[in-house]
Amino acid sequence: MSIPKLFSPGPVMVRSNVRNALLHYDICHRSSEFEELFTDTQKKINFLMGADQNYFSMVISGSGTSANETVLSSLFQEKDQVLLIRNGVFGERLLEIIDKYQIPKAEVAFPWGTYPDLAVIEEAISTHPEARVVAMVYHETSTGMINPVPEVGKLCRKYGRLFFVDAVSAAGGETIDMAENHIAVATSVGGKCLGAFPGSAYICARKTILETLTPDQCKNVYLNLYKHYKAARDSCQTPNTPNVNLIWPLNQALTNLLEEGLENRIARYQRCSAIIRDGFRQMGLRMLLEDHQSNTVTSVFLPDHVPAPEFLRKMEMRDYIFYLGKGPYASQNMIQVANMGEIYEQDCYNMLDVFSACLKTFSAG
Ligand SMILES: Cc1ncc(COP(=O)(O)O)c(C=O)c1O
């Protein structure tokens, strides 16, 4: 077996200068060198998130869930409610965190893969004045759907709510404009569209919100937004020992993105997903979504005579890695093919050739 090609929505393949950044000499996180690295990384994240000078970014050592849990366990004062809009696995993951911290909630739940109805959302926002925060996933990775962030942002502006967006699989793959879209807090990670390693998540939040946090309202010791903000604001550091060695590659991946240009990165992802989708259409495969598809995840059903787990195993033997569909989609023979990180047009054509040949190894009858 040679080096596998990750067509999975994280971890992703990284550029060699990102991998080489792991070899940086050791530094201590209580050093001025770390402070410079951290501050530079924060600035680049702000740019990536379309955040102006009113926002502040923090790196959290952990996966995407750690960033989401930091936000949700810290943002609420007593009696505050959250209104959760959800339509897939990662909306349910937010729900799990909300319930674990016993945050009072209202919900607008759509079936998985269904585009959220804005009239229903507006009705829910307007009839739940106690819901100070509205939460939604930007790119629902479990289906590949892009949710209506600008539209819900407008509603949050109209009704004076804080908008929290899980942009874990969106940042670097879709346009995010926190200021324009009235997003108060957003989370994401290095190990997806940005093209860095897993284990470095980040939070970008409006400073006015961060300034009003109190130690009491934060319910977690490590995943504590107050502590992270205070350490970052006052000393350009983290409250605990961070994954210093992963912040170098995170910073390098951000530099790569700035050099490629955010628009060019997004355009490359669009071209790659278009190639993949055309290829699947030519193979006669049905895709889960016709509209509102992200630039980076394609959910596709395999023919009935091709069991998805076996197909994935066979593709792995051919050095290609995909995801099995989650929840009910697994039993519907759906798989997910992503194009995040170091994937270019020719990689997609090569993958499609192997995909098509592998499909033919299953007999229809
Ligand atoms: C939209 C979204 N939110 C949250 C998560 C959870 O991130 P992690 O697995 O890094 O904890 C994922 C993971 O794929 C995701 O796609």
Coordinates of C-alpha atoms and ligand atoms in Angstrom, one line a residue:
M1 CA 0.0 0.0 0.0
S2 CA 1.3 3.5 -0.8
I3 CA 0.3 6.8 0.8
P4 CA -3.4 7.0 1.0
K5 CA -5.3 9.8 -0.6
L6 CA -7.7 11.4 1.8
F7 CA -11.0 12.3 0.1
S8 CA -12.4 12.5 3.6
P9 CA -13.9 15.6 5.3
G10 CA -11.0 15.7 7.8
P11 CA -8.3 14.8 8.5
V12 CA -7.1 16.1 5.1
M13 CA -3.9 15.9 3.2
V14 CA -1.6 18.8 4.0
R15 CA 1.0 20.6 1.9
S16 CA 4.6 19.7 2.6
N17 CA 5.5 23.0 4.1
V18 CA 2.6 22.4 6.6
R19 CA 4.1 19.0 7.5
N20 CA 7.6 20.5 7.7
A21 CA 6.4 23.1 10.1
L22 CA 6.0 20.3 12.7
L23 CA 9.7 20.1 12.7
H24 CA 10.2 23.6 14.1
Y25 CA 12.6 23.7 17.0
D26 CA 10.9 23.4 20.4
I27 CA 9.6 26.6 22.0
C28 CA 7.9 27.2 25.3
H29 CA 4.4 28.6 25.3
R30 CA 5.5 31.2 28.0
S31 CA 8.0 32.8 25.6
S32 CA 7.8 35.9 23.5
E33 CA 8.3 33.7 20.4
F34 CA 5.1 31.8 21.2
E35 CA 3.3 35.1 21.8
E36 CA 4.3 36.4 18.4
L37 CA 3.2 33.1 16.7
F38 CA -0.1 33.2 18.6
T39 CA -0.8 36.8 17.7
D40 CA 0.1 36.3 14.1
T41 CA -2.2 33.2 13.9
Q42 CA -5.0 35.2 15.5
K43 CA -4.8 37.9 12.9
K44 CA -4.8 35.4 10.0
I45 CA -7.8 33.6 11.5
N46 CA -9.7 37.0 11.7
F47 CA -9.0 37.5 8.0
L48 CA -10.2 34.0 7.1
M49 CA -13.4 34.5 9.0
G50 CA -14.2 37.9 7.4
A51 CA -13.9 39.5 10.9
D52 CA -13.1 43.1 11.3
Q53 CA -11.4 44.9 14.2
N54 CA -14.4 44.3 16.4
Y55 CA -13.6 40.6 16.5
F56 CA -11.0 38.5 18.4
S57 CA -9.8 35.0 17.6
M58 CA -8.5 32.3 20.0
V59 CA -6.9 29.0 19.3
I60 CA -8.1 26.0 21.4
S61 CA -6.0 22.8 21.5
G62 CA -8.6 20.3 20.6
S63 CA -11.0 19.2 17.9
G64 CA -14.0 21.1 16.5
T65 CA -16.2 19.8 19.3
S66 CA -13.9 21.4 21.9
A67 CA -14.4 24.8 20.3
N68 CA -18.1 24.3 20.1
E69 CA -18.2 23.1 23.7
T70 CA -16.1 26.1 24.8
V71 CA -18.6 28.5 23.3
L72 CA -21.8 26.7 24.4
S73 CA -20.6 26.1 28.0
S74 CA -19.5 29.8 28.3
L75 CA -22.0 32.0 26.5
F76 CA -25.1 31.8 28.7
Q77 CA -26.1 33.6 31.8
E78 CA -28.8 32.2 33.9
K79 CA -32.2 32.1 32.2
D80 CA -30.7 32.8 28.8
Q81 CA -32.0 30.4 26.1
V82 CA -30.6 29.1 22.9
L83 CA -32.6 28.6 19.8
L84 CA -31.0 25.8 17.8
I85 CA -31.6 25.3 14.1
R86 CA -30.6 21.9 13.0
N87 CA -30.8 19.5 10.0
G88 CA -28.1 16.9 10.4
V89 CA -25.6 15.1 12.6
F90 CA -23.6 18.1 13.6
G91 CA -26.7 20.1 14.5
E92 CA -27.4 17.2 16.8
R93 CA -23.9 17.4 18.2
L94 CA -24.6 21.0 19.2
L95 CA -27.8 19.7 20.8
E96 CA -25.9 17.1 22.8
I97 CA -23.6 19.8 24.2
I98 CA -26.6 22.1 24.9
D99 CA -28.3 19.3 26.8
K100 CA -25.2 18.3 28.7
Y101 CA -24.8 21.8 30.1
Q102 CA -28.6 22.0 30.7
I103 CA -28.9 25.2 28.7
P104 CA -32.6 26.1 28.3
K105 CA -33.4 25.7 24.6
A106 CA -35.9 26.0 21.8
E107 CA -35.5 24.1 18.6
V108 CA -36.2 24.3 14.9
A109 CA -35.4 20.8 13.7
F110 CA -35.6 20.0 10.0
P111 CA -35.2 16.4 8.6
W112 CA -31.6 15.6 7.8
G113 CA -30.7 17.0 4.3
T114 CA -33.7 19.4 4.3
Y115 CA -32.9 23.0 3.6
P116 CA -34.1 25.2 6.5
D117 CA -37.3 27.1 5.9
L118 CA -36.6 30.8 6.7
A119 CA -40.3 31.5 7.5
V120 CA -40.3 28.8 10.1
I121 CA -37.0 30.1 11.6
E122 CA -38.3 33.7 11.7
E123 CA -41.5 32.5 13.4
A124 CA -39.4 30.7 16.0
I125 CA -37.1 33.6 16.6
S126 CA -39.9 36.1 16.9
T127 CA -41.9 33.9 19.4
H128 CA -38.9 33.1 21.6
P129 CA -37.7 36.5 22.8
E130 CA -35.9 34.7 25.7
A131 CA -33.6 33.0 23.2
R132 CA -30.6 35.4 23.4
V133 CA -28.5 33.1 21.1
V134 CA -29.4 31.5 17.8
A135 CA -27.1 28.6 16.9
M136 CA -26.7 26.8 13.5
V137 CA -24.1 24.8 11.6
Y138 CA -22.9 26.5 8.5
H139 CA -21.9 23.5 6.4
E140 CA -23.7 20.4 7.7
T141 CA -21.0 18.0 6.8
S142 CA -23.1 14.9 7.3
T143 CA -25.1 15.8 4.2
G144 CA -22.9 18.4 2.5
M145 CA -25.5 21.1 2.8
I146 CA -24.8 24.8 3.1
N147 CA -27.3 26.4 5.5
P148 CA -28.6 29.9 5.1
V149 CA -26.1 31.8 7.2
P150 CA -26.5 35.3 5.6
E151 CA -30.3 35.0 5.9
V152 CA -30.4 33.8 9.5
G153 CA -27.8 36.5 10.2
K154 CA -30.2 39.1 8.9
L155 CA -32.9 37.7 11.2
C156 CA -30.6 37.9 14.2
R157 CA -29.8 41.5 13.4
K158 CA -33.6 42.3 13.0
Y159 CA -34.5 40.6 16.3
G160 CA -31.4 41.6 18.2
R161 CA -30.0 38.0 18.8
L162 CA -26.5 36.7 19.0
F163 CA -25.7 34.4 16.1
F164 CA -23.4 31.4 16.9
V165 CA -22.2 29.6 13.8
D166 CA -20.4 26.2 13.8
A167 CA -18.2 26.8 10.7
V168 CA -16.0 23.8 11.4
S169 CA -16.2 22.4 7.9
A170 CA -16.9 25.8 6.2
A171 CA -14.0 28.1 7.0
G172 CA -11.6 28.1 4.0
G173 CA -14.1 26.3 1.8
E174 CA -17.0 28.7 1.8
T175 CA -17.1 32.5 2.0
I176 CA -17.6 33.6 5.6
D177 CA -18.2 37.2 6.5
M178 CA -18.7 37.4 10.2
A179 CA -19.2 41.2 10.3
E180 CA -21.5 41.4 7.3
N181 CA -23.5 38.3 8.3
H182 CA -24.0 39.5 11.9
I183 CA -22.2 36.5 13.3
A184 CA -21.4 37.0 16.9
V185 CA -19.3 33.8 17.5
A186 CA -18.0 31.2 15.0
T187 CA -15.8 28.1 15.5
S188 CA -13.7 26.2 13.1
V189 CA -10.6 23.9 12.9
G190 CA -7.3 23.6 11.1
G191 CA -7.8 20.1 9.9
K192 CA -10.4 20.6 7.2
C193 CA -10.7 23.2 4.5
L194 CA -7.7 25.1 5.8
G195 CA -5.4 22.2 5.1
A196 CA -3.7 21.9 8.5
F197 CA -3.7 19.1 11.1
P198 CA -6.5 18.0 13.4
G199 CA -6.1 19.2 17.0
S200 CA -6.2 22.9 16.5
A201 CA -9.6 24.5 16.7
Y202 CA -10.4 28.2 16.9
I203 CA -13.1 30.6 18.0
C204 CA -13.7 34.0 16.5
A205 CA -16.0 36.2 18.5
R206 CA -17.2 39.8 18.8
K207 CA -15.1 41.6 21.4
T208 CA -18.1 43.2 23.1
I209 CA -19.4 39.7 23.9
L210 CA -16.0 38.5 25.2
E211 CA -15.7 41.6 27.3
T212 CA -18.9 40.9 29.2
L213 CA -18.1 37.2 30.0
T214 CA -17.8 36.4 33.7
P215 CA -16.0 33.5 35.3
D216 CA -19.2 32.3 36.9
Q217 CA -21.1 31.9 33.6
C218 CA -18.4 29.6 32.2
K219 CA -19.2 26.0 33.2
N220 CA -16.1 24.2 32.1
V221 CA -12.5 24.5 33.5
Y222 CA -10.5 23.9 30.3
L223 CA -13.0 24.8 27.7
N224 CA -13.6 28.1 29.3
L225 CA -14.0 31.1 27.0
Y226 CA -13.5 33.7 29.7
K227 CA -10.1 32.1 30.6
H228 CA -9.1 31.8 26.9
Y229 CA -10.0 35.3 26.2
K230 CA -8.3 36.8 29.2
A231 CA -5.1 34.9 28.6
A232 CA -5.1 35.8 24.9
R233 CA -6.1 39.5 25.5
D234 CA -3.8 40.2 28.4
S235 CA -0.7 38.2 27.5
C236 CA -1.1 36.7 24.0
Q237 CA -1.1 33.3 25.5
T238 CA -3.4 30.4 26.4
P239 CA -4.6 29.6 29.9
N240 CA -3.2 26.0 29.8
T241 CA -0.4 24.3 27.9
P242 CA -1.4 24.5 24.2
N243 CA -0.4 22.1 21.4
V244 CA 2.5 24.4 20.6
N245 CA 3.9 22.1 17.9
L246 CA 0.6 22.2 16.0
I247 CA 0.3 25.9 16.0
W248 CA 3.3 26.3 13.6
P249 CA 1.6 24.1 11.0
L250 CA -1.7 25.9 11.6
N251 CA 0.0 29.2 11.0
Q252 CA 1.7 27.9 7.9
A253 CA -1.6 26.6 6.5
L254 CA -3.1 30.1 7.1
T255 CA -0.1 31.6 5.2
N256 CA -0.6 29.1 2.4
L257 CA -4.3 30.1 2.2
L258 CA -3.4 33.8 2.1
E259 CA -0.9 33.2 -0.6
E260 CA -3.3 31.2 -2.7
G261 CA -6.0 33.7 -2.0
L262 CA -9.2 32.9 -0.2
E263 CA -11.2 33.4 -3.4
N264 CA -8.8 31.2 -5.4
R265 CA -8.9 28.5 -2.7
I266 CA -12.7 28.5 -2.8
A267 CA -12.7 28.4 -6.6
R268 CA -10.3 25.4 -6.6
Y269 CA -12.6 23.6 -4.2
Q270 CA -15.6 24.5 -6.5
R271 CA -13.8 23.1 -9.6
C272 CA -12.8 19.9 -7.8
S273 CA -16.3 19.2 -6.4
A274 CA -17.8 20.0 -9.9
I275 CA -15.4 17.4 -11.5
I276 CA -16.3 14.8 -8.8
R277 CA -20.1 15.4 -9.3
D278 CA -19.9 15.3 -13.1
G279 CA -18.0 12.0 -12.8
F280 CA -20.6 10.5 -10.5
R281 CA -23.4 11.6 -12.9
Q282 CA -21.6 10.0 -15.7
M283 CA -21.4 6.8 -13.7
G284 CA -25.2 7.0 -13.2
L285 CA -24.9 7.5 -9.5
R286 CA -27.5 9.5 -7.5
M287 CA -26.4 12.3 -5.2
L288 CA -28.2 13.2 -1.9
L289 CA -28.4 16.9 -2.7
E290 CA -29.3 18.8 -5.9
D291 CA -29.1 22.3 -4.4
H292 CA -27.3 24.0 -1.6
Q293 CA -24.3 21.7 -2.0
S294 CA -21.1 22.8 -0.3
N295 CA -17.9 23.2 -2.3
T296 CA -16.2 20.4 -0.5
V297 CA -18.4 17.4 0.4
T298 CA -20.4 15.2 -2.0
S299 CA -22.9 12.7 -0.6
V300 CA -23.5 9.9 -3.1
F301 CA -25.5 6.7 -3.1
L302 CA -23.8 3.5 -4.4
P303 CA -25.9 1.1 -6.5
D304 CA -27.8 -1.5 -4.4
H305 CA -25.5 -4.3 -5.5
V306 CA -22.4 -2.5 -4.2
P307 CA -22.4 -2.6 -0.4
A308 CA -20.9 0.7 0.8
P309 CA -18.6 -0.8 3.6
E310 CA -17.1 -3.3 1.2
F311 CA -16.7 -0.6 -1.5
L312 CA -14.9 1.6 1.0
R313 CA -12.6 -1.3 2.0
K314 CA -11.8 -2.0 -1.6
M315 CA -11.1 1.7 -2.3
E316 CA -8.8 1.8 0.8
M317 CA -6.8 -1.1 -0.7
R318 CA -6.5 1.1 -3.8
D319 CA -5.3 4.0 -1.5
Y320 CA -8.5 6.1 -1.5
I321 CA -10.2 7.0 1.7
F322 CA -13.9 8.2 1.9
Y323 CA -16.5 8.3 4.7
L324 CA -19.5 6.0 5.1
G325 CA -22.7 8.0 5.3
K326 CA -23.8 8.7 8.9
G327 CA -26.9 7.6 10.7
P328 CA -29.7 6.4 8.4
Y329 CA -27.6 7.2 5.3
A330 CA -25.2 4.3 6.1
S331 CA -28.0 1.8 5.6
Q332 CA -29.1 3.6 2.5
N333 CA -25.7 2.8 0.9
M334 CA -24.5 6.4 0.9
I335 CA -20.9 7.5 1.1
Q336 CA -19.2 10.9 1.4
V337 CA -16.4 12.1 -0.9
A338 CA -14.7 15.3 0.2
N339 CA -12.2 17.5 -1.6
M340 CA -10.6 19.5 1.2
G341 CA -6.9 20.2 1.7
E342 CA -4.2 19.3 -0.9
I343 CA -6.5 18.0 -3.6
Y344 CA -6.4 19.4 -7.1
E345 CA -8.3 18.8 -10.3
Q346 CA -6.1 16.0 -11.6
D347 CA -6.4 14.2 -8.2
C348 CA -10.2 14.2 -8.7
Y349 CA -9.9 12.7 -12.3
N350 CA -7.5 10.1 -11.0
M351 CA -9.8 9.2 -8.1
L352 CA -12.8 8.9 -10.5
D353 CA -11.0 6.5 -12.7
V354 CA -10.2 4.2 -9.7
F355 CA -13.7 4.7 -8.3
S356 CA -15.3 3.6 -11.6
A357 CA -13.0 0.6 -12.0
C358 CA -13.7 -0.4 -8.4
L359 CA -17.5 -0.2 -9.0
K360 CA -17.1 -2.6 -11.9
T361 CA -15.6 -5.3 -9.6
F362 CA -19.0 -5.8 -8.1
S363 CA -21.3 -7.9 -10.2
A364 CA -24.9 -6.6 -10.7
G365 CA -26.5 -9.9 -10.9
Ligands
LIG1 C1 -19.8 20.9 11.1 C2 -19.1 20.1 12.1 N1 -19.2 20.5 13.4 C3 -18.5 19.8 14.3 C4 -17.7 18.8 14.0 C5 -16.9 18.1 15.1 O1 -15.6 18.3 14.9 P1 -14.5 17.3 15.6 O2 -14.8 15.9 15.1 O3 -13.2 17.9 15.1 O4 -14.7 17.3 17.1 C6 -17.5 18.4 12.7 C7 -16.6 17.2 12.3 O5 -16.5 16.8 11.2 C8 -18.2 19.1 11.7 O6 -18.1 18.7 10.4

